[in-house]
CSV table of C-alpha atoms and ligand atoms in Angstrom, one decimal:
chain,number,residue,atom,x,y,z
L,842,UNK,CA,28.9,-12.0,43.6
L,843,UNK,CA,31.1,-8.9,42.6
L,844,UNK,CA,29.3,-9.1,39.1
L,845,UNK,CA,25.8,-9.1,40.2
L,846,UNK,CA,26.3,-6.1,43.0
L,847,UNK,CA,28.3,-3.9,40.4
L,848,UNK,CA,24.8,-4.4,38.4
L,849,UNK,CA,22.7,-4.1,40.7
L,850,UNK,CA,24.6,-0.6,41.4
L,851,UNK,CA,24.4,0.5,37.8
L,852,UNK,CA,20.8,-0.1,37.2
L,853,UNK,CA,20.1,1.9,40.6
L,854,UNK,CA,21.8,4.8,39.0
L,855,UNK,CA,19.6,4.3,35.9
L,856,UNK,CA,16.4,4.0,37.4
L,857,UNK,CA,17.5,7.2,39.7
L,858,UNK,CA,18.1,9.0,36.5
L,859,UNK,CA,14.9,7.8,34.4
L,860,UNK,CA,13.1,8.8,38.2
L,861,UNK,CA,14.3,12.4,37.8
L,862,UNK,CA,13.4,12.3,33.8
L,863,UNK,CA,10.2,11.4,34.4
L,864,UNK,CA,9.3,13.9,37.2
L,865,UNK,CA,10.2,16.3,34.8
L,866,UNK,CA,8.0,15.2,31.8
L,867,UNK,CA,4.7,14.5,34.2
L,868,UNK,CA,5.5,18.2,36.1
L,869,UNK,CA,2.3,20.0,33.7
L,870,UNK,CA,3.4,23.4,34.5
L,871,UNK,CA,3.0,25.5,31.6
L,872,UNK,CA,7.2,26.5,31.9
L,873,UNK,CA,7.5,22.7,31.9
L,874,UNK,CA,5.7,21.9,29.1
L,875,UNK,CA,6.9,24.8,27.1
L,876,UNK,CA,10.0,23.4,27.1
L,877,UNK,CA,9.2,20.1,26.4
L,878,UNK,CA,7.4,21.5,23.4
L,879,UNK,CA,10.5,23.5,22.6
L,880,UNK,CA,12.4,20.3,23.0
L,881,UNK,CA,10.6,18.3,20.8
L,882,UNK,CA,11.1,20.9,18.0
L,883,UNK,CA,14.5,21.0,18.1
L,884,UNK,CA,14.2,17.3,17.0
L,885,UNK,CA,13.3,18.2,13.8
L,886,UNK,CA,16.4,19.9,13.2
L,887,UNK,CA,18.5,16.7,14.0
L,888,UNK,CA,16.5,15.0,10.9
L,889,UNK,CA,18.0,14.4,7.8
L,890,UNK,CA,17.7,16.8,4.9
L,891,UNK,CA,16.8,14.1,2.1
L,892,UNK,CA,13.9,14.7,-0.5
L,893,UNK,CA,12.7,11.3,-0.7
L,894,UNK,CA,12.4,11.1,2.9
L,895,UNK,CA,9.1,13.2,4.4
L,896,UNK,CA,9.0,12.2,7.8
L,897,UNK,CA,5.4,10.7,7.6
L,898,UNK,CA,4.9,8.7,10.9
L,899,UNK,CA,6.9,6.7,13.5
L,900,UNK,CA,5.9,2.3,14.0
L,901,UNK,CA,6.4,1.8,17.8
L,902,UNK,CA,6.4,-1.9,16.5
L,903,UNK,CA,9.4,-1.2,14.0
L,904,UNK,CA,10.8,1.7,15.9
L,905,UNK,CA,11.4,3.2,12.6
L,906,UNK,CA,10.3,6.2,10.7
L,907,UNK,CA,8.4,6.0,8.0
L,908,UNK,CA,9.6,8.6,5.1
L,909,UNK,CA,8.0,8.9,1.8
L,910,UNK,CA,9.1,11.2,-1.3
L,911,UNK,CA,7.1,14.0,-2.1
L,912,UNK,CA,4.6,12.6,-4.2
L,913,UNK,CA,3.1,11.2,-1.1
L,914,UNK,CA,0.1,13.1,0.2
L,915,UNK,CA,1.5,14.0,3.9
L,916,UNK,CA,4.7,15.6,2.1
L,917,UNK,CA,3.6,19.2,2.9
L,918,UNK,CA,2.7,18.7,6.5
L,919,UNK,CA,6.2,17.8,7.2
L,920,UNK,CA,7.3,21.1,5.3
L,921,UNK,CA,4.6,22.7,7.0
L,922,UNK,CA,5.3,21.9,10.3
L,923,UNK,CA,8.7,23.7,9.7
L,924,UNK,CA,6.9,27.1,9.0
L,925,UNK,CA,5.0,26.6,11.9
L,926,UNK,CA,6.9,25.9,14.3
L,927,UNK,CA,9.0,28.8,12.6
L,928,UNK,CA,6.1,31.1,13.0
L,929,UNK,CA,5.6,30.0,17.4
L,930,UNK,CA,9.3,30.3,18.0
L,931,UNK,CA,10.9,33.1,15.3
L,932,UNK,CA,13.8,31.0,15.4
L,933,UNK,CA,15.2,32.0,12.0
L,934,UNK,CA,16.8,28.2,11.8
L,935,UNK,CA,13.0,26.6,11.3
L,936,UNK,CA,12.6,29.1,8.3
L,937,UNK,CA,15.7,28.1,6.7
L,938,UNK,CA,15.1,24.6,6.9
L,939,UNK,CA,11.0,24.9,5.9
L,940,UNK,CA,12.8,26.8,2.8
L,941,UNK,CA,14.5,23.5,1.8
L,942,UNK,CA,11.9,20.6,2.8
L,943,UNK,CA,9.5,23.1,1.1
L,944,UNK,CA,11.5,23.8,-2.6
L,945,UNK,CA,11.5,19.6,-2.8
L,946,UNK,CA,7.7,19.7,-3.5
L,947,UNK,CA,7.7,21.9,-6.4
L,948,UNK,CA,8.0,19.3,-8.7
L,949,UNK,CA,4.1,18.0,-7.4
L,950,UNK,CA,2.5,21.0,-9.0
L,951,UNK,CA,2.6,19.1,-12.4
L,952,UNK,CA,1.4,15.9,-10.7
L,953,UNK,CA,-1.8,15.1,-11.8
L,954,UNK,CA,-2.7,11.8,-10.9
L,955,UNK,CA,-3.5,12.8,-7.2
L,956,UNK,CA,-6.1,15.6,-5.8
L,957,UNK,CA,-4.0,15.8,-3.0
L,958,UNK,CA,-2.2,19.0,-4.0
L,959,UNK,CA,-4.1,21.1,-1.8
L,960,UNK,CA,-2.2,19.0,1.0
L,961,UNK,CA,1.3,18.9,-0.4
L,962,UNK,CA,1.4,22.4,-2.2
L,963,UNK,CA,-0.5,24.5,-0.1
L,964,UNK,CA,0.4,23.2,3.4
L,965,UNK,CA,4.0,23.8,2.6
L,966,UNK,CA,4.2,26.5,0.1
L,967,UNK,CA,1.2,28.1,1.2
L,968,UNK,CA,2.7,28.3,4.5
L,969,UNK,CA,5.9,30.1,3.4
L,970,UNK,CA,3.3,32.5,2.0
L,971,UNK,CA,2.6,33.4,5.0
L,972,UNK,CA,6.2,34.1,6.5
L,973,UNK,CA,7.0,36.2,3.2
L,974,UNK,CA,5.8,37.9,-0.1
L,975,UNK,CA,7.7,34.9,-2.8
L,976,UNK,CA,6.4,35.6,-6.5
L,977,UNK,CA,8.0,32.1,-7.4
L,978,UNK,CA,5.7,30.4,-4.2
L,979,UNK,CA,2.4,32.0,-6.3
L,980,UNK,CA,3.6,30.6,-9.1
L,981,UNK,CA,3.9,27.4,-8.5
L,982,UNK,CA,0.1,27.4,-6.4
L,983,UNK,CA,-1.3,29.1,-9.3
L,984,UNK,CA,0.2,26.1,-11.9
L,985,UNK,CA,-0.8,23.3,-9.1
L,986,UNK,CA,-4.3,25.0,-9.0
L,987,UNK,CA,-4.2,24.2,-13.1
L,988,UNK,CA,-3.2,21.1,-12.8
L,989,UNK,CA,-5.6,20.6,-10.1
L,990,UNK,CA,-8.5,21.4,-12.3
L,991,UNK,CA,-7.9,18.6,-15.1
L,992,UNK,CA,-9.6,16.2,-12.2
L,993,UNK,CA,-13.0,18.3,-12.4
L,994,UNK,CA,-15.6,16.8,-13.8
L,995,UNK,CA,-18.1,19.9,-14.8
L,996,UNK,CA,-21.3,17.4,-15.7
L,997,UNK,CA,-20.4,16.0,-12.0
L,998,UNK,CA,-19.6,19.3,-10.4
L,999,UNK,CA,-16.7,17.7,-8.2
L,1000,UNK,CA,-12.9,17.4,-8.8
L,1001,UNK,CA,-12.0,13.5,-9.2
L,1002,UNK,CA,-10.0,12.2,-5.9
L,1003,UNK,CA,-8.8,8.7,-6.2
L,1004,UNK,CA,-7.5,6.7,-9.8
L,1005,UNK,CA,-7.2,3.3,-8.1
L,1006,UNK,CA,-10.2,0.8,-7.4
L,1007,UNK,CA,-11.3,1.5,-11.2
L,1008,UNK,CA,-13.5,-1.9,-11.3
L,1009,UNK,CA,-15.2,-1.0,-8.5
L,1010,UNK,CA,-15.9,3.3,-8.5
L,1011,UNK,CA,-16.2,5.3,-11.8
L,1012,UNK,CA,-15.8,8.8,-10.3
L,1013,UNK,CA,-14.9,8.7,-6.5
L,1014,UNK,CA,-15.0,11.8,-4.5
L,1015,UNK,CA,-13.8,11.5,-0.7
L,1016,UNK,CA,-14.6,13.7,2.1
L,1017,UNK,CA,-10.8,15.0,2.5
L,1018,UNK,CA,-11.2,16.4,-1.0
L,1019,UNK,CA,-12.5,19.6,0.9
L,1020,UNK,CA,-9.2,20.2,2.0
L,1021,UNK,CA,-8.2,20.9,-1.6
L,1022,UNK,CA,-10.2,23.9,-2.0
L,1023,UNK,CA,-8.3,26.5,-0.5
L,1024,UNK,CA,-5.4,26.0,-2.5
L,1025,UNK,CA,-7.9,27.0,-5.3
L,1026,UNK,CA,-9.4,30.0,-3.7
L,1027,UNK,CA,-5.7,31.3,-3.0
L,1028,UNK,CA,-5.1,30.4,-6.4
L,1029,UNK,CA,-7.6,32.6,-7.6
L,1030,UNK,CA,-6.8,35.7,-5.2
L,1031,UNK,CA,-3.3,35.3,-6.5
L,1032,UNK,CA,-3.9,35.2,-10.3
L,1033,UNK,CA,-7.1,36.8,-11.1
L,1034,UNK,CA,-8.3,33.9,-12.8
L,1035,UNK,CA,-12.1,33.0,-10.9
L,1036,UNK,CA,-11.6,29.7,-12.9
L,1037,UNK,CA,-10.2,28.4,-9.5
L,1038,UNK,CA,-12.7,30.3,-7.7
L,1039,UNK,CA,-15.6,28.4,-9.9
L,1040,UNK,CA,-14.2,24.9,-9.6
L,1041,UNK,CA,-14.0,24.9,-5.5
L,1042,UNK,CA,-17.2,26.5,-5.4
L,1043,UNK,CA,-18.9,23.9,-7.3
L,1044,UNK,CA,-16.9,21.3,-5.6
L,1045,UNK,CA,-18.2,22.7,-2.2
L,1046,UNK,CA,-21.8,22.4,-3.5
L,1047,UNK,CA,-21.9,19.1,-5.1
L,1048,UNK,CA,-20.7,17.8,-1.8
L,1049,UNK,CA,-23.0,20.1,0.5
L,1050,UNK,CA,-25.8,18.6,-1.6
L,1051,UNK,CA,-24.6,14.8,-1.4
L,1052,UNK,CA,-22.3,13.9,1.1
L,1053,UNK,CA,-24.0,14.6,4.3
L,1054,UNK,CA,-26.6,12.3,6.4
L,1055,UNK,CA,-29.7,13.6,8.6
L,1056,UNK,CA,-27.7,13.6,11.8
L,1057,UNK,CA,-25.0,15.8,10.1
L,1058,UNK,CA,-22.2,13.3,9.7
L,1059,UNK,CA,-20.7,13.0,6.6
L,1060,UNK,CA,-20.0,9.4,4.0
L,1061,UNK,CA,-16.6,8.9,3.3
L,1062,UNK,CA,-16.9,7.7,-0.2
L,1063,UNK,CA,-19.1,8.7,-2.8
L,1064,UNK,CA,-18.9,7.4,-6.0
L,1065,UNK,CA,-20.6,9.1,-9.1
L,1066,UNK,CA,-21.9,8.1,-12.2
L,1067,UNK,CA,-20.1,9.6,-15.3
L,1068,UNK,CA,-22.9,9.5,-17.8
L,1069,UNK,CA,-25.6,10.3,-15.4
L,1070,UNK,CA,-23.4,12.5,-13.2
L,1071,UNK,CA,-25.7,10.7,-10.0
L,1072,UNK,CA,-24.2,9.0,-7.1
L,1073,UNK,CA,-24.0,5.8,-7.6
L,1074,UNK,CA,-23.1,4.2,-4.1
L,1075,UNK,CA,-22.1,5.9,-0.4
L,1076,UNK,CA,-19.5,4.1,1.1
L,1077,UNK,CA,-16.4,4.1,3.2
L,1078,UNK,CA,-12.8,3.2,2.7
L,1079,UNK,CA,-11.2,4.2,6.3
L,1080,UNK,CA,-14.2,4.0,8.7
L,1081,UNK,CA,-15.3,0.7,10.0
L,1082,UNK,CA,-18.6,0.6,8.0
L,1083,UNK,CA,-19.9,2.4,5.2
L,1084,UNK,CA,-22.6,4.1,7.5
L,1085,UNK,CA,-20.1,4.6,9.9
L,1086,UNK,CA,-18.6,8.5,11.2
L,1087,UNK,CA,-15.4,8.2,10.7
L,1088,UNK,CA,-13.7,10.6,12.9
L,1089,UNK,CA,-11.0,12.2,10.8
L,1090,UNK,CA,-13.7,12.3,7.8
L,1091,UNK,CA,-16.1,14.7,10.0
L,1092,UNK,CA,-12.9,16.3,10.8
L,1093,UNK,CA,-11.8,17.3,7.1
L,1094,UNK,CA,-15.6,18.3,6.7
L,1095,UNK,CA,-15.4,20.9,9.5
L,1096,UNK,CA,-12.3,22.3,8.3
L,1097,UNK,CA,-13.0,22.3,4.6
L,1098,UNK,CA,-16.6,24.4,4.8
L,1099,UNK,CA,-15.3,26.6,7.4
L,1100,UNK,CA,-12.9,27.5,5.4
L,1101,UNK,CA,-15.0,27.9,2.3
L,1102,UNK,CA,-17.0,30.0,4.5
L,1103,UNK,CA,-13.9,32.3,4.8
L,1104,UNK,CA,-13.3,32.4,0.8
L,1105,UNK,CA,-17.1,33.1,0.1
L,1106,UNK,CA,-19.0,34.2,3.0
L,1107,UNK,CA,-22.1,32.5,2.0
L,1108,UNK,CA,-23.9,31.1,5.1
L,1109,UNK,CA,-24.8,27.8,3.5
L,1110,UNK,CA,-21.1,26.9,4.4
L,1111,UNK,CA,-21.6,27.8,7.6
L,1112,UNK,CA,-24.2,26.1,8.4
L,1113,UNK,CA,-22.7,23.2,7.1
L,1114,UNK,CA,-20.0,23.4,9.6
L,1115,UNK,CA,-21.6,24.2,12.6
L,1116,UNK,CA,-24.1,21.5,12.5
L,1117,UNK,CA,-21.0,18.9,11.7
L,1118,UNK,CA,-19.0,20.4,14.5
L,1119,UNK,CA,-21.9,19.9,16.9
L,1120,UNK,CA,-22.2,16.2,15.5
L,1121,UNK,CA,-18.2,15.8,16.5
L,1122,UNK,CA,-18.1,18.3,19.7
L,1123,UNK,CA,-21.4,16.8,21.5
L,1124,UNK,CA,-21.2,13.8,20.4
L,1125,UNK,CA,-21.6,10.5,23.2
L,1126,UNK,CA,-18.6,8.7,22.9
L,1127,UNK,CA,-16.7,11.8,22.4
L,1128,UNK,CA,-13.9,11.3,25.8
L,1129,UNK,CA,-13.7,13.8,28.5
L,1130,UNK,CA,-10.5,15.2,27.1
L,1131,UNK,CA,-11.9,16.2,23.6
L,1132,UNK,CA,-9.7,13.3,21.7
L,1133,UNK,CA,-12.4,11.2,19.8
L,1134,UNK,CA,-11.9,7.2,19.2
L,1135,UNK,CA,-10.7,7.1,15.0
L,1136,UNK,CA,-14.6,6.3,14.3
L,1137,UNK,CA,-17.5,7.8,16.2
L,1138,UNK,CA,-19.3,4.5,15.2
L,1139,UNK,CA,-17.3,1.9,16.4
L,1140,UNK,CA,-18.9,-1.4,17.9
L,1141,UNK,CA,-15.7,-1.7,20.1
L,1142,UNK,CA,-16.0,1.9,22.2
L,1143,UNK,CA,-14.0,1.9,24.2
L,1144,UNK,CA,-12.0,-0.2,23.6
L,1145,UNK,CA,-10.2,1.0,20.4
L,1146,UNK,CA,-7.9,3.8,19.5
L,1147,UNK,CA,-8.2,7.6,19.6
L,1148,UNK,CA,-7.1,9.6,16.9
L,1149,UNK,CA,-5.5,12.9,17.7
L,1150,UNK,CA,-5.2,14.3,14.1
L,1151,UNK,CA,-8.7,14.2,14.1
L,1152,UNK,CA,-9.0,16.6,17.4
L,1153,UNK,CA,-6.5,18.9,16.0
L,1154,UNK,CA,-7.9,18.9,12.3
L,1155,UNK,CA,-11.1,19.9,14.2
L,1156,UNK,CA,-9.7,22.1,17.1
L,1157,UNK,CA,-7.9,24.5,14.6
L,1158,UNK,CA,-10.8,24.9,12.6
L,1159,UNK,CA,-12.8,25.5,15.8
L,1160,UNK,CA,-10.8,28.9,16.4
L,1161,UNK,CA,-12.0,29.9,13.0
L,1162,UNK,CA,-15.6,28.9,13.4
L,1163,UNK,CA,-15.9,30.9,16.6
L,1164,UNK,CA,-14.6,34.0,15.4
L,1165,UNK,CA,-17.5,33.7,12.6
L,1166,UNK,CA,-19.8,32.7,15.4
L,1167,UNK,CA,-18.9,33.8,19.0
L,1168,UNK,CA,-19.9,30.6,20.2
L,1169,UNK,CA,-18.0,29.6,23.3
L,1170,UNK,CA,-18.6,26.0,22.8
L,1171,UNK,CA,-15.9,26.4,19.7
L,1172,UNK,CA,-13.4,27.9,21.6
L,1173,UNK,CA,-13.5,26.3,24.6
L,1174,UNK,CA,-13.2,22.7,22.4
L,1175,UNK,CA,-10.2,23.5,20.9
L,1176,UNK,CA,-9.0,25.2,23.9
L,1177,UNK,CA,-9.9,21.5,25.7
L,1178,UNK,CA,-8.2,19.8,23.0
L,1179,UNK,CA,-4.8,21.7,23.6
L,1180,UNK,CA,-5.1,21.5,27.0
L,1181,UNK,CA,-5.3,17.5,27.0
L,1182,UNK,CA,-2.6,17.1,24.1
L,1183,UNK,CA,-0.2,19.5,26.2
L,1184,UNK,CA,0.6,16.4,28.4
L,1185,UNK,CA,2.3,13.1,29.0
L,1186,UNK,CA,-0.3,11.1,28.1
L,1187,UNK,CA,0.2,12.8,24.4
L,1188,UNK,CA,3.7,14.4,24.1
L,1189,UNK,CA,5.9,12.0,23.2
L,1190,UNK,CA,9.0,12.1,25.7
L,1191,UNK,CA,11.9,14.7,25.8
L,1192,UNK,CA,14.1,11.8,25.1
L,1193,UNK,CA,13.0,10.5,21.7
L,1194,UNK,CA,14.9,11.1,18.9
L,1195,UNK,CA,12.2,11.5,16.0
L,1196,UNK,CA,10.5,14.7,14.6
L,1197,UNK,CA,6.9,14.4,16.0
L,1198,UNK,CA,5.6,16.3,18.7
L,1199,UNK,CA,2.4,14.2,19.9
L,1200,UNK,CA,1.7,10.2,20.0
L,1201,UNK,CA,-1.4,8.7,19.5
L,1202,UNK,CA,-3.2,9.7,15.7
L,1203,UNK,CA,-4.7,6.9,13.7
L,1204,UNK,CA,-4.0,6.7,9.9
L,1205,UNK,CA,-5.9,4.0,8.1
L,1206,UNK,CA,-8.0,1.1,9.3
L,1207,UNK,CA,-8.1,-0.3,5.7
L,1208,UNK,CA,-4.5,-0.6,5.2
L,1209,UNK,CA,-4.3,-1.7,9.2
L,1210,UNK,CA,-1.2,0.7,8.7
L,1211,UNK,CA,-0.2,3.7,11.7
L,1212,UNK,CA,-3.2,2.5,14.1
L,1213,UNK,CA,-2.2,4.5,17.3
L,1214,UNK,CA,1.1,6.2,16.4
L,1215,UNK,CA,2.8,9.9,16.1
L,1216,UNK,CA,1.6,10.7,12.1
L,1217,UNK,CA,3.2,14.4,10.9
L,1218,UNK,CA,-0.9,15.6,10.2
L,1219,UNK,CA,-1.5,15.3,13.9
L,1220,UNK,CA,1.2,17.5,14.4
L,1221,UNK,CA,0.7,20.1,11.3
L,1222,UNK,CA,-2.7,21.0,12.8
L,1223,UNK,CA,-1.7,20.9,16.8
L,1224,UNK,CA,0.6,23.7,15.7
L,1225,UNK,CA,-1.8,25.3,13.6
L,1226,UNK,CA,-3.7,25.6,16.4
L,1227,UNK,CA,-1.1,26.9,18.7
L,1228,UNK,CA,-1.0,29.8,16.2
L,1229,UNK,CA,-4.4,30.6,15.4
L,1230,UNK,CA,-4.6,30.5,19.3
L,1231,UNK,CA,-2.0,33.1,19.4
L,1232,UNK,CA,-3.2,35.1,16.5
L,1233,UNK,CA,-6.9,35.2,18.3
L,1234,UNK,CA,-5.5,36.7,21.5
L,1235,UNK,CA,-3.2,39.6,19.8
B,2155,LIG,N1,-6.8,10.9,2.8
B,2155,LIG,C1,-6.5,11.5,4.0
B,2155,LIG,C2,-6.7,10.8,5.2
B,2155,LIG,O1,-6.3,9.7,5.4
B,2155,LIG,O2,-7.3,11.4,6.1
């Protein structure tokens, strides 16, 4: 009888205590939630140094995190996020620890079996970039902007993404491949050598010309013909069908022309992402709160996941587009989008010892692998947007 009152006691203490946690983390004022953000960025400070550990997403299943070396396309998000969140808070600690996650990517720049270098070399280096003048950090984007190049295919005009699936693609060029180009464009500013330039130029227009339907969505996958240099088939590897809108793919279109757009200032690219971000923004099974299900398509809406990386991959690019077009409707989605993230529903809890900031991002339906979980690109552009936020109102 002793036994069961003493627990009975100590669990009313615990549930007191989770009570009072609680009614902190659902009180949305904006003091509050600064300092649950500020909390949850102190968490990546308790995370291992390690290189062959990128924080890359966290399995509520497993309740583990999954890490990956650098080789692994999300390594310069996690890097990135460090700069970032450097850059919101000028706490000098961030810098030196997005110095050391960053210098473990160098190595990628000679990797040339991926197209993701724009991801892994430019979201963490190009980042520091930002933060200060490095000559060795412009080195090593100008060599990863060489190596880059060996994947373009002049007679195709597009820069190769994936090597696997051989039997089935000859020359497959993905949506996200858009995110590449800057790295290239930089590249070029830095070196003087318009080779760069040329390449994500022609990238950009072998994809404006291709990759885009009537209703201004965009095919994930399209694969071209070597000899020929046509496509061969339009297809998808994440979405749900191959004439599906994948959410995330609209969201790397978005991003990648506007910033083309910024490198070239020819209104072709533009045009391009406006009509795309009008797709995603008015879109009818876009939710109230701006966070899209993972594919616009979707028999099951809505009854299947969100992805937030998607709203923040479009929401940062969103400030960009509206200071090129002084639309409202730009501003005021990915002022909507930070909004809805900035709460309980999305921050993950005070408590949790891992180094994401927001729950709820979908990676990849055809590996049924991080389906509704905290994945480090979510983050990288929820901050990114934080500071272009900032940056607008100074
Ligand atoms: N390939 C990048 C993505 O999954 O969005």
């Amino acid at each position: 009888m002793f036994r069961v009152s003493f627990l009975f006691i100590i669990l009313g203490f615990a549930c007191i205590s989770c009570k009072s946690e609680d009614k902190k983390y659902t009180d949305t004022s904006k003091s509050n939630i600064d300092a649950l953000l500020e909390a949850r960025y102190e968490k990546f400070l308790d995370y291992n140094l390690d290189s062959l550990a990128f924080a890359r997403s966290y399995s509520w299943g497993e309740k583990a995190i999954h890490k990956r070396p650098s080789k692994d396309w999300t390594s310069g998000f996690f890097a990135g996020n460090f700069w970032q969140i450097y850059m919101l808070t000028g706490k000098e600690v961030f810098k030196e620890r997005a110095k050391l996650w960053t210098a473990f990517i160098e190595k990628e720049k000679l990797n040339s079996g991926t197209h993701d270098m724009g991801f892994k070399v430019f979201c963490s280096f190009g980042n520091g970039l930002k933060v200060e003048d490095n000559q060795e950090y412009k080195d090593i984007i100008v060599k990863s902007a060489q190596t880059l190049s060996t994947r373009y295919n002049p007679h195709i005009g597009s820069i190769r993404s994936w090597d696997f699936n051989r039997d089935k693609w000859q020359f497959p060029v993905i949506i996200d491949n858009m995110m590449n180009l800057e790295l290239l464009f930089e590249a070029t500013k830095i070196s003087g050598d318009s080779t760069f330039h040329n390449i994500a130029v022609n990238h950009a227009n072998t994809t404006l010309k291709n990759h885009f339907r009537e209703d201004h969505s965009t095919w994930h996958v399209l694969d071209y013909d070597t000899i020929s240099g046509q496509v061969r088939a339009r297809v998808t590897h994440q979405g749900i069908s191959d004439d599906s809108a994948w959410a995330r793919g609209q969201a790397w279109a978005i991003n990648g022309f506007t910033s083309v757009y910024r490198y070239t200032k020819d209104k072709k690219y533009l045009n391009r992402a406006i009509k795309t971000a009008n797709f995603f923004i008015n879109h009818s099974t876009l939710p109230e709160d701006g966070i899209p299900y993972w594919d616009f398509s979707h028999p099951n809406i809505p009854d299947i996941s969100r992805d937030v990386s998607a709203a923040t991959i479009v929401a940062s690019a969103l400030v960009e587009l509206y200071q090129y077009t002084q639309n409202e409707a730009y501003l005021n989605y990915s002022k909507k989008v930070v909004q809805s993230l900035k709460t309980n529903t999305y921050i993950l809890p005070k408590t949790l010892k891992i180094p994401f900031i927001l729950d709820h991002s979908f990676g990849d339906w055809s590996k049924r692998a991080e389906m509704d979980e905290p994945i480090v690109y979510g983050d990288y552009y929820f901050l990114q947007t934080l500071l272009r936020l900032r940056d607008l109102n100074k």
